[in-house]
Short mmCIF file of C-alpha atoms in Angstrom, two decimals:
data_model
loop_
_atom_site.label_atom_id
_atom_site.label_comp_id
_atom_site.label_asym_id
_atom_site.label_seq_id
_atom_site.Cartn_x
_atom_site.Cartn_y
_atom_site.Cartn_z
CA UNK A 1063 235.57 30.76 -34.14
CA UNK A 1064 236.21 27.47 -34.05
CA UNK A 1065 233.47 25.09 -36.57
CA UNK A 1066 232.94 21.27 -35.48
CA UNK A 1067 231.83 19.23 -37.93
CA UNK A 1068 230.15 15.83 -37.13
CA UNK A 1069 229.66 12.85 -39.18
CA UNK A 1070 227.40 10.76 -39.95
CA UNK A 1071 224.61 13.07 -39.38
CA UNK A 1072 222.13 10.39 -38.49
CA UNK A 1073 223.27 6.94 -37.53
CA UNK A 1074 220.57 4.20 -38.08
CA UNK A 1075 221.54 1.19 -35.66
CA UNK A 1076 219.89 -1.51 -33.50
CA UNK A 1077 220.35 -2.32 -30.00
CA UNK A 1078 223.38 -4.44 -29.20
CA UNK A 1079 225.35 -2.65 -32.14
CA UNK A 1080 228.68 -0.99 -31.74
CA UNK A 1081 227.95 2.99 -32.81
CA UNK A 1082 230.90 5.22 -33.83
CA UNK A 1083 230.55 9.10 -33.97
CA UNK A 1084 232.85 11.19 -35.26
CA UNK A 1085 234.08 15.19 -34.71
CA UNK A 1086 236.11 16.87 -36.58
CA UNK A 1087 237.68 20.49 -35.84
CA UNK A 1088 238.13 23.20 -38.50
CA UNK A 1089 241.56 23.63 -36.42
CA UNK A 1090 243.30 21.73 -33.54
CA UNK A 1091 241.77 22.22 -30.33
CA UNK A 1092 244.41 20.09 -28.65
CA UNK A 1093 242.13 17.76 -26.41
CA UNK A 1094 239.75 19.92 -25.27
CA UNK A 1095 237.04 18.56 -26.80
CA UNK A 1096 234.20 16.57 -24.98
CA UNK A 1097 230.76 15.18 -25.73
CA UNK A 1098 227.33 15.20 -24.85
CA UNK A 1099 223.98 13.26 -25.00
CA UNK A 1100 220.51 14.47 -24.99
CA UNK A 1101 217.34 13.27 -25.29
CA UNK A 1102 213.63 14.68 -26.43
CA UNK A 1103 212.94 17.04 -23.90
CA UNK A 1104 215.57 16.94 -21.84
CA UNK A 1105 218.76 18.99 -21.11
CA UNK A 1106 222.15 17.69 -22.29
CA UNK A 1107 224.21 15.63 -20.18
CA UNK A 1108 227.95 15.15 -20.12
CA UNK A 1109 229.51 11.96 -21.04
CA UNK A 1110 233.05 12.78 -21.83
CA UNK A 1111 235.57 15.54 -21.60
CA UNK A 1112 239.05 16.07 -22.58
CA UNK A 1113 238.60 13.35 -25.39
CA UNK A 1114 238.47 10.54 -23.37
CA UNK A 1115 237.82 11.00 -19.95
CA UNK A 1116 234.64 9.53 -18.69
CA UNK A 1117 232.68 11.85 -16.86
CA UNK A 1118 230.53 11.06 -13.33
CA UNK A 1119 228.32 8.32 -13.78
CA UNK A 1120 228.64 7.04 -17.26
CA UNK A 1121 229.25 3.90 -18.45
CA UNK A 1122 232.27 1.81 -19.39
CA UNK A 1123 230.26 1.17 -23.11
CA UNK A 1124 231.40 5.01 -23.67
CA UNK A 1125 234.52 6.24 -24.93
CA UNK A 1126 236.37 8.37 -26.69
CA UNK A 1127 239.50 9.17 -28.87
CA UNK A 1128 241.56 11.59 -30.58
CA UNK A 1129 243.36 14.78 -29.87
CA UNK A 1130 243.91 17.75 -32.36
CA UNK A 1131 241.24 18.08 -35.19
CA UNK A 1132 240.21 14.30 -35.27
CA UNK A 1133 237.64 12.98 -32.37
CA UNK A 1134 235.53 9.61 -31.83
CA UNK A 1135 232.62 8.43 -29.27
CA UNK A 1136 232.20 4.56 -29.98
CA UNK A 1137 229.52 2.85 -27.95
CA UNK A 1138 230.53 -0.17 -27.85
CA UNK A 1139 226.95 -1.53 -27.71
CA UNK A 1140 224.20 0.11 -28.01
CA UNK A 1141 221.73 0.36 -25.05
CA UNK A 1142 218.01 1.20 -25.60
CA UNK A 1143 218.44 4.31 -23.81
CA UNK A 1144 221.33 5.23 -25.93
CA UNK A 1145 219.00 5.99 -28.82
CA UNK A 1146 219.67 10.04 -28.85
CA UNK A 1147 221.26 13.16 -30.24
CA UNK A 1148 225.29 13.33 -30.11
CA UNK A 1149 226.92 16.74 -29.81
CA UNK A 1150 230.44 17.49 -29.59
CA UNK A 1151 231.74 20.55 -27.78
CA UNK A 1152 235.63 22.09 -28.01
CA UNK A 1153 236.32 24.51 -25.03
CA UNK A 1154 239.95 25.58 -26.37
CA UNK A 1155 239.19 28.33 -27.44
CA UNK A 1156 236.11 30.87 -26.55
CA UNK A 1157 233.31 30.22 -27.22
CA UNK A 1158 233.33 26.98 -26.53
CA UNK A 1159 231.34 25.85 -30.17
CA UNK A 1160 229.54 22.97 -30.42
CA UNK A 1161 228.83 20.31 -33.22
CA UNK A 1162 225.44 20.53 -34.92
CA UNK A 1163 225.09 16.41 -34.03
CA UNK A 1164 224.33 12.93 -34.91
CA UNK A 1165 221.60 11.81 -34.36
CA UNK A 1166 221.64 7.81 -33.29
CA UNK A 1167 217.93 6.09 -33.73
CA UNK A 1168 216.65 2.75 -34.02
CA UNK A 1169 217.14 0.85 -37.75
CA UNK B 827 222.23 16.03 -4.73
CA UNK B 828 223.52 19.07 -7.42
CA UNK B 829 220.61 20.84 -8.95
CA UNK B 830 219.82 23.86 -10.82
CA UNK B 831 216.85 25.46 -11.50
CA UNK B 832 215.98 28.37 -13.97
CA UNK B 833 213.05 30.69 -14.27
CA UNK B 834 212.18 33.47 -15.48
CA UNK B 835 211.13 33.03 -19.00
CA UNK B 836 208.56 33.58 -21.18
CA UNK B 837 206.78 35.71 -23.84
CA UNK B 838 208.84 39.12 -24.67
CA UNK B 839 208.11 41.90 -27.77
CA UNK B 840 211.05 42.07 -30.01
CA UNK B 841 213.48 45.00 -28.16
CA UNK B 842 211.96 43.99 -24.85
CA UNK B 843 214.01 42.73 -22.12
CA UNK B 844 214.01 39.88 -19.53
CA UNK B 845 215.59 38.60 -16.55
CA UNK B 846 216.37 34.70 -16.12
CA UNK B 847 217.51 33.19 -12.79
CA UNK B 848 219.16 30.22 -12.06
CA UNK B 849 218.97 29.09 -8.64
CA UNK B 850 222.02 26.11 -7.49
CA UNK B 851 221.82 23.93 -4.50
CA UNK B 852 223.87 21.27 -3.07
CA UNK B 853 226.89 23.08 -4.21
CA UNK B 854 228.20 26.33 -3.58
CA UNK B 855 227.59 28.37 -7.35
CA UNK B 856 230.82 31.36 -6.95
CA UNK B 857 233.47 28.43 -6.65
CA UNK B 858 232.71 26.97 -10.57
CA UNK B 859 232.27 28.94 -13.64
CA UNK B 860 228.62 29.06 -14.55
CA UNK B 861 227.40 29.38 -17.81
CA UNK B 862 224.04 29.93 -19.67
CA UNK B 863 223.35 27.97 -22.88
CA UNK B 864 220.73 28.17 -25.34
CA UNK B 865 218.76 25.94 -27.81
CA UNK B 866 216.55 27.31 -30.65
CA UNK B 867 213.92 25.07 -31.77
CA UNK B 868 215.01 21.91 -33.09
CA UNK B 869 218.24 23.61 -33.59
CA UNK B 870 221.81 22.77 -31.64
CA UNK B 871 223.24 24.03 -28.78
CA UNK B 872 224.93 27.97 -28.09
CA UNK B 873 227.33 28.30 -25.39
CA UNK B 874 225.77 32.08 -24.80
CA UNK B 875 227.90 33.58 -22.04
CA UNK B 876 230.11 32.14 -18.44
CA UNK B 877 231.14 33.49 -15.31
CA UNK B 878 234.51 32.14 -14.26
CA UNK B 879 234.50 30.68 -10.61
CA UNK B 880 238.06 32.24 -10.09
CA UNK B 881 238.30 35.30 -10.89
CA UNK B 882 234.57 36.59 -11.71
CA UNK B 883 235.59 37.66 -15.19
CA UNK B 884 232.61 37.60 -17.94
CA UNK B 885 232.43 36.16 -21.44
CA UNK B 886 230.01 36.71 -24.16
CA UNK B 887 229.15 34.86 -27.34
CA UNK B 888 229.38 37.70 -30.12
CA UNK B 889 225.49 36.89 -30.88
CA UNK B 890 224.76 38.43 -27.68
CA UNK B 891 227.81 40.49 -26.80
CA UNK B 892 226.51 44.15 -25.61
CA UNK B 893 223.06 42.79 -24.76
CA UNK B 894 223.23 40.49 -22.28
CA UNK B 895 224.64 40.44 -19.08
CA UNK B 896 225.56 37.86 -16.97
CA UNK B 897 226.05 38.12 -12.57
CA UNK B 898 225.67 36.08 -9.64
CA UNK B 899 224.24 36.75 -6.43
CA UNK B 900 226.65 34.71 -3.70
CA UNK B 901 224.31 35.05 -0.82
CA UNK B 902 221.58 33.52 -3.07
CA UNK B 903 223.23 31.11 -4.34
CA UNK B 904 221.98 32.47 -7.73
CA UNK B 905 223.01 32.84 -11.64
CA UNK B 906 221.49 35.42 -13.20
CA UNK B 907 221.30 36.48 -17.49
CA UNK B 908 219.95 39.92 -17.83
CA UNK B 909 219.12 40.07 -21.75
CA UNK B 910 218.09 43.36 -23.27
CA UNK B 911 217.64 44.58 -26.61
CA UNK B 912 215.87 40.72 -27.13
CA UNK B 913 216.15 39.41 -30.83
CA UNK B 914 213.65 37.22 -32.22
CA UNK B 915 216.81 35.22 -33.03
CA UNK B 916 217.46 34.57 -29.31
CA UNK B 917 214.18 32.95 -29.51
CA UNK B 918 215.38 29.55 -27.31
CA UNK B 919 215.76 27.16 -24.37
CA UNK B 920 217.79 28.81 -21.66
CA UNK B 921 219.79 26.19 -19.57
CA UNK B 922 221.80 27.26 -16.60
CA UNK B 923 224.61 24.66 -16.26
CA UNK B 924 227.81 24.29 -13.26
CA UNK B 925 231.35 24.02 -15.01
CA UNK B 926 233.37 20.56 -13.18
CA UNK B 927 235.70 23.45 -11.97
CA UNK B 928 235.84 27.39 -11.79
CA UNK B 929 238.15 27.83 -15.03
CA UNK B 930 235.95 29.34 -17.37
CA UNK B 931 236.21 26.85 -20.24
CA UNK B 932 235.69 23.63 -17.88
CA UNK B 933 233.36 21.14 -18.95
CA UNK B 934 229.46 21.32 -18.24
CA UNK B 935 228.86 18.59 -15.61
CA UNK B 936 225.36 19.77 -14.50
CA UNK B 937 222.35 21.26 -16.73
CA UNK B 938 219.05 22.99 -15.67
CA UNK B 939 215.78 21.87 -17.13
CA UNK B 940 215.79 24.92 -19.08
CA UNK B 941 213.45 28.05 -19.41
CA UNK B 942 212.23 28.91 -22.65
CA UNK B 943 212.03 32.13 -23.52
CA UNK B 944 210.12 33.83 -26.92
CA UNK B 945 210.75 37.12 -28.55
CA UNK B 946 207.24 37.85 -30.65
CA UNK B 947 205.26 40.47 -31.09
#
């Protein structure tokens, strides 16, 4: 099974600042790797998939980056409603694991 | 407008069993894999088991593998998870969610609201 690891674990920013998450894969899962927002309450919602495409609906201020074991989501500036948890997801190989998230609040 | 909605949780006795049901609209649920994912509390997310949209085969997380079963009713539209032998470890939120295509490993483009579902005596 394939482990994600995600760094920072908590990211501490304000709005208007540029956030950068990173994902990293125990081994390369190509770029099949995508990423995910949710909120208190509420089910996760796709932002991006195969590293850097942009899914349905989501903003320009998301993107992402990287192929093999080394992944980024920058924001490049931070909304109120961006204030969330992160996850990462690599569908490679199954199951599809997940990272265990970063979680962005408000400094 | 896509949506998905899931019932069928609640309270179970460890070794108990329980049906959840996810009923799909605005979209027709056998032509994209569909896929059941869970969330302990406060914990991160499980892809537990997916139907591919091609082909109908069935995969399983190993944390469930043998245990649960996962079908889909075509005329209703309708994702089902048959889970047996229940855990307290599969103590969770249960979302139903549509892949963006009917390979089996496609990305999750729509989520249920969830249904939880407890395993205590």
């Amino acid at each position: 099974e394939i482990v994600l690891t995600q760094s920072p674990a908590t990211l501490s920013l304000s709005p208007g600042d540029r956030a950068t998450l990173s994902c990293r894969a125990s081994q390369s899962v190509s770029s099949y790797l995508g990423w995910y927002q949710q909120k208190p309450g509420q089910a996760p919602r796709l932002l991006i998939y195969d590293a850097s495409i942009r899914a349905t609906g989501i903003p320009a201020r998301f993107s992402g980056s990287g192929s093999g074991t080394d992944f980024t989501l920058t924001i490049s500036s931070l909304e109120p409603e961006d204030f969330a948890v992160y996850y990462c997801q690599q569908r490679n190989y199954w199951p599809g694991t997940f990272g265990p998230g970063t979680k962005v609040d408000v400094k | 407008e896509v949506q998905l909605l899931e019932s069928g949780g609640g309270l179970v006795q460890p070794g108990g069993s329980l049906r959840l049901s996810c009923a799909a609209s605005a979209f027709t649920s056998s032509g994209y894999a569909m896929s059941w994912v869970r969330q302990a509390p406060g914990k991160g997310l499980e892809w537990v088991s997916v139907i591919s949209g091609s082909d109908g085969n069935t995969y399983y997380a190993d944390s469930v593998k043998g245990r649960f079963t996962i079908s889909r009713e075509t005329s209703k539209n309708t994702l089902y998870l048959q889970m047996n032998s229940l855990r307290a470890e599969d103590t969770a939120v249960y979302y139903c969610a549509k892949g963006v295509t009917s390979w089996y490993l496609a990305p999750l483009d729509y989520w249920g609201q969830g249904a939880l579902v407890t395993v205590s005596s």
